[in-house]
């Protein structure tokens, strides 16, 4: 619920956010997320937005390459926050949202290198995120709330990774219909 609360507040305050450029907007969003998302979610998601904002400061538009950079920065933001807060940042295989976010970001980077169009790249990225989330069923959680149940988490997907798969799929559906 804390993530939902933060993003509901962001939606409510949408029109008051700085929108001079993409980076400025994302940095502004990070403030709301950090303030209204409770627990570890606020700093993790807030820093994801803050790092993504720093990576896209001054940009008015983004393509596949810039989106890949933005997501790579978000991954670093989450991992560095974990390092500061918990002694180490999550990595693929820890059964966290990183298990979906890293493949999604890597897919975008690969698409940029191959000059794949934005909509196709977003579809590939969404598929990579969903595949990463699905893989979390096969191993025990090492970090986060699920880390307390260890082997009992085997057979169930990580909620954060699963959520990333949904978010990326919905972003693709929106972009596909928007163009």
Tab-separated table of C-alpha atoms in Angstrom:
chain	number	residue	atom	x	y	z
A	1	UNK	CA	0.000	0.000	0.000
A	2	UNK	CA	2.844	2.435	0.632
A	3	UNK	CA	3.871	2.406	-3.034
A	4	UNK	CA	0.269	2.944	-4.109
A	5	UNK	CA	-0.060	5.832	-1.642
A	6	UNK	CA	3.036	7.525	-3.029
A	7	UNK	CA	2.030	7.180	-6.653
A	8	UNK	CA	-1.550	8.298	-5.910
A	9	UNK	CA	-0.078	11.442	-4.368
A	10	UNK	CA	2.126	11.893	-7.422
A	11	UNK	CA	-0.943	11.649	-9.658
A	12	UNK	CA	-2.743	14.180	-7.457
A	13	UNK	CA	0.220	16.600	-7.623
A	14	UNK	CA	0.994	15.907	-11.307
A	15	UNK	CA	0.212	19.430	-12.489
A	16	UNK	CA	2.435	21.018	-9.830
A	17	UNK	CA	5.564	19.093	-10.829
A	18	UNK	CA	8.370	20.917	-12.617
A	19	UNK	CA	8.200	20.140	-16.310
A	20	UNK	CA	10.989	22.194	-17.874
A	21	UNK	CA	12.563	19.008	-19.210
A	22	UNK	CA	12.329	15.269	-18.648
A	23	UNK	CA	15.113	15.179	-16.078
A	24	UNK	CA	13.702	18.058	-14.069
A	25	UNK	CA	10.273	16.411	-14.083
A	26	UNK	CA	11.612	13.042	-12.886
A	27	UNK	CA	13.661	14.717	-10.146
A	28	UNK	CA	10.525	16.561	-9.038
A	29	UNK	CA	8.554	13.295	-9.007
A	30	UNK	CA	11.221	11.701	-6.817
A	31	UNK	CA	10.482	14.227	-4.063
A	32	UNK	CA	6.829	13.159	-3.845
A	33	UNK	CA	7.709	9.466	-3.987
A	34	UNK	CA	10.288	9.772	-1.199
A	35	UNK	CA	7.865	11.722	0.965
A	36	UNK	CA	4.752	9.592	0.521
A	37	UNK	CA	5.973	6.012	-0.051
A	38	UNK	CA	6.631	4.390	3.297
A	39	UNK	CA	9.197	1.838	4.389
A	40	UNK	CA	12.032	0.977	2.044
A	41	UNK	CA	9.850	1.740	-0.991
A	42	UNK	CA	10.173	5.515	-0.703
A	43	UNK	CA	13.963	5.687	-0.830
A	44	UNK	CA	14.270	2.883	-3.399
A	45	UNK	CA	11.686	4.209	-5.861
A	46	UNK	CA	12.498	7.835	-5.078
A	47	UNK	CA	16.168	7.346	-5.866
A	48	UNK	CA	15.301	5.380	-8.989
A	49	UNK	CA	13.420	8.459	-10.223
A	50	UNK	CA	16.140	10.825	-8.984
A	51	UNK	CA	18.960	8.965	-10.737
A	52	UNK	CA	16.840	8.643	-13.892
A	53	UNK	CA	16.176	12.367	-13.686
A	54	UNK	CA	19.867	13.162	-13.407
A	55	UNK	CA	20.540	10.966	-16.443
A	56	UNK	CA	17.965	12.837	-18.508
A	57	UNK	CA	18.438	16.416	-17.291
A	58	UNK	CA	17.962	18.918	-20.095
A	59	UNK	CA	16.310	16.415	-22.437
A	60	UNK	CA	13.018	17.412	-24.035
A	61	UNK	CA	12.534	14.104	-25.856
A	62	UNK	CA	13.922	10.629	-25.475
A	63	UNK	CA	14.477	7.755	-27.850
A	64	UNK	CA	15.533	4.177	-27.256
A	65	UNK	CA	19.119	5.069	-26.331
A	66	UNK	CA	18.070	7.740	-23.828
A	67	UNK	CA	15.399	5.489	-22.333
A	68	UNK	CA	18.037	2.779	-21.875
A	69	UNK	CA	20.335	5.274	-20.117
A	70	UNK	CA	17.479	6.475	-17.922
A	71	UNK	CA	16.639	2.915	-16.833
A	72	UNK	CA	20.284	1.974	-16.275
A	73	UNK	CA	20.514	5.026	-14.006
A	74	UNK	CA	17.353	3.959	-12.141
A	75	UNK	CA	18.905	0.526	-11.516
A	76	UNK	CA	22.028	2.182	-10.104
A	77	UNK	CA	19.859	4.430	-7.916
A	78	UNK	CA	18.074	1.425	-6.439
A	79	UNK	CA	21.283	-0.562	-5.958
A	80	UNK	CA	23.161	2.314	-4.319
A	81	UNK	CA	20.226	2.980	-1.996
A	82	UNK	CA	20.249	-0.689	-1.011
A	83	UNK	CA	23.996	-0.527	-0.445
A	84	UNK	CA	23.642	2.473	1.871
A	85	UNK	CA	20.591	1.122	3.684
A	86	UNK	CA	21.150	-2.616	3.867
A	87	UNK	CA	24.878	-3.131	3.315
A	88	UNK	CA	24.560	-4.294	-0.278
A	89	UNK	CA	22.472	-3.479	-3.283
A	90	UNK	CA	20.223	-6.050	-4.908
A	91	UNK	CA	21.466	-7.918	-7.939
A	92	UNK	CA	19.789	-10.254	-10.392
A	93	UNK	CA	19.038	-13.481	-8.537
A	94	UNK	CA	18.143	-11.869	-5.199
A	95	UNK	CA	14.410	-12.103	-5.975
A	96	UNK	CA	13.686	-8.372	-6.032
A	97	UNK	CA	12.399	-5.879	-8.586
A	98	UNK	CA	15.972	-5.803	-9.922
A	99	UNK	CA	15.315	-9.253	-11.444
A	100	UNK	CA	12.874	-7.594	-13.875
A	101	UNK	CA	14.311	-4.079	-14.111
A	102	UNK	CA	17.826	-5.116	-15.173
A	103	UNK	CA	16.637	-7.324	-18.068
A	104	UNK	CA	14.265	-4.546	-19.172
A	105	UNK	CA	17.079	-1.978	-19.130
A	106	UNK	CA	19.503	-4.367	-20.842
A	107	UNK	CA	16.915	-5.089	-23.525
A	108	UNK	CA	16.556	-1.366	-24.240
A	109	UNK	CA	20.322	-0.965	-24.435
A	110	UNK	CA	20.496	-3.879	-26.884
A	111	UNK	CA	17.654	-2.375	-28.937
A	112	UNK	CA	19.450	0.983	-29.058
A	113	UNK	CA	22.626	-0.685	-30.318
A	114	UNK	CA	20.604	-2.432	-33.041
A	115	UNK	CA	18.674	0.762	-33.986
A	116	UNK	CA	15.330	-0.862	-33.185
A	117	UNK	CA	12.385	1.552	-33.191
A	118	UNK	CA	11.012	2.796	-29.862
A	119	UNK	CA	7.713	0.889	-29.877
A	120	UNK	CA	9.351	-2.431	-30.745
A	121	UNK	CA	12.078	-1.756	-28.168
A	122	UNK	CA	9.427	-1.100	-25.516
A	123	UNK	CA	7.713	-4.402	-26.365
A	124	UNK	CA	11.013	-6.292	-26.129
A	125	UNK	CA	11.778	-4.548	-22.839
A	126	UNK	CA	8.353	-5.450	-21.417
A	127	UNK	CA	8.859	-9.064	-22.473
A	128	UNK	CA	12.297	-9.096	-20.813
A	129	UNK	CA	10.828	-7.664	-17.594
A	130	UNK	CA	8.065	-10.290	-17.524
A	131	UNK	CA	10.571	-13.066	-18.213
A	132	UNK	CA	12.818	-11.781	-15.415
A	133	UNK	CA	9.856	-11.710	-13.034
A	134	UNK	CA	8.842	-15.236	-14.024
A	135	UNK	CA	12.361	-16.504	-13.282
A	136	UNK	CA	12.033	-15.335	-9.668
A	137	UNK	CA	9.687	-18.265	-9.043
A	138	UNK	CA	12.681	-20.591	-9.263
A	139	UNK	CA	14.804	-19.306	-6.421
A	140	UNK	CA	14.688	-18.185	-2.797
A	141	UNK	CA	14.482	-14.535	-1.814
A	142	UNK	CA	17.677	-13.069	-0.366
A	143	UNK	CA	16.684	-9.459	0.272
A	144	UNK	CA	13.651	-7.376	1.110
A	145	UNK	CA	10.574	-8.463	2.993
A	146	UNK	CA	10.450	-11.812	1.175
A	147	UNK	CA	14.050	-12.480	2.257
A	148	UNK	CA	12.743	-13.336	5.714
A	149	UNK	CA	10.940	-16.431	4.383
A	150	UNK	CA	13.897	-17.789	2.392
A	151	UNK	CA	13.190	-21.124	0.700
A	152	UNK	CA	9.446	-20.826	1.319
A	153	UNK	CA	9.434	-18.116	-1.375
A	154	UNK	CA	10.416	-20.682	-4.043
A	155	UNK	CA	7.567	-21.237	-6.466
A	156	UNK	CA	6.203	-17.712	-6.112
A	157	UNK	CA	7.211	-14.694	-8.195
A	158	UNK	CA	8.693	-11.659	-6.488
A	159	UNK	CA	5.963	-9.039	-6.135
A	160	UNK	CA	8.252	-6.144	-7.078
A	161	UNK	CA	9.587	-7.919	-10.160
A	162	UNK	CA	6.068	-8.932	-11.150
A	163	UNK	CA	4.966	-5.304	-10.755
A	164	UNK	CA	7.796	-4.130	-13.017
A	165	UNK	CA	6.597	-6.580	-15.665
A	166	UNK	CA	3.096	-5.117	-15.458
A	167	UNK	CA	4.358	-1.515	-15.538
A	168	UNK	CA	6.510	-2.103	-18.616
A	169	UNK	CA	3.708	-3.985	-20.369
A	170	UNK	CA	1.274	-1.142	-19.697
A	171	UNK	CA	3.808	1.463	-20.866
A	172	UNK	CA	4.217	-0.472	-24.104
A	173	UNK	CA	0.431	-0.735	-24.593
A	174	UNK	CA	0.047	3.007	-24.004
A	175	UNK	CA	2.910	3.922	-26.353
A	176	UNK	CA	1.707	1.512	-29.044
A	177	UNK	CA	-1.759	3.063	-29.040
A	178	UNK	CA	-0.430	6.622	-28.634
A	179	UNK	CA	1.677	6.790	-31.776
